[in-house]
Short mmCIF file of C-alpha atoms in Angstrom, two decimals:
data_model
loop_
_atom_site.label_atom_id
_atom_site.label_comp_id
_atom_site.label_asym_id
_atom_site.label_seq_id
_atom_site.Cartn_x
_atom_site.Cartn_y
_atom_site.Cartn_z
CA MET A 3 0.00 0.00 0.00
CA GLY A 4 2.73 2.44 0.96
CA LYS A 5 4.81 1.76 -2.14
CA ILE A 6 1.88 2.24 -4.50
CA ALA A 7 0.70 5.39 -2.71
CA THR A 8 4.06 7.10 -3.10
CA LYS A 9 4.57 5.86 -6.65
CA PHE A 10 1.32 7.20 -8.09
CA ALA A 11 0.34 10.08 -5.77
CA ASP A 12 1.80 13.50 -5.08
CA PHE A 13 1.04 12.95 -1.41
CA ALA A 14 -0.61 10.27 0.71
CA ILE A 15 -2.48 10.46 3.99
CA ILE A 16 -2.11 7.32 6.08
CA THR A 17 -4.98 6.53 8.42
CA CYS A 18 -6.55 3.44 9.88
CA ASP A 19 -10.21 2.61 9.48
CA ASN A 20 -11.85 -0.26 11.32
CA PRO A 21 -8.65 -2.04 12.44
CA ARG A 22 -10.68 -4.76 14.19
CA THR A 23 -8.20 -6.73 16.28
CA GLU A 24 -5.08 -5.09 14.85
CA GLU A 25 -3.24 -2.31 16.68
CA PRO A 26 -3.78 0.94 14.70
CA ARG A 27 -0.26 2.23 15.41
CA GLN A 28 1.21 -1.02 14.09
CA ILE A 29 -0.80 -0.74 10.88
CA VAL A 30 0.49 2.79 10.27
CA SER A 31 4.04 1.76 11.19
CA ASP A 32 3.97 -1.12 8.70
CA ILE A 33 2.74 1.17 5.92
CA LEU A 34 5.33 3.86 6.70
CA GLN A 35 8.17 1.31 6.51
CA ALA A 36 7.16 0.48 2.94
CA LEU A 37 7.02 4.10 1.78
CA ALA A 38 9.54 5.40 -0.67
CA LYS A 39 11.64 7.86 1.31
CA LYS A 40 10.42 10.95 -0.57
CA GLN A 41 9.19 12.91 2.41
CA ILE A 42 7.39 11.73 5.50
CA ILE A 43 5.51 14.13 7.75
CA ILE A 44 3.91 12.77 10.87
#
């Protein structure tokens, strides 16, 4: 998800929606690790 977002978008907003049993911070962390290192603002 992170790779595709940074490849095809000028910017991406990472959020979590309905994480069910997953930890929301872990979801965001996993996505951020996969981002191309263009620019990350948290």
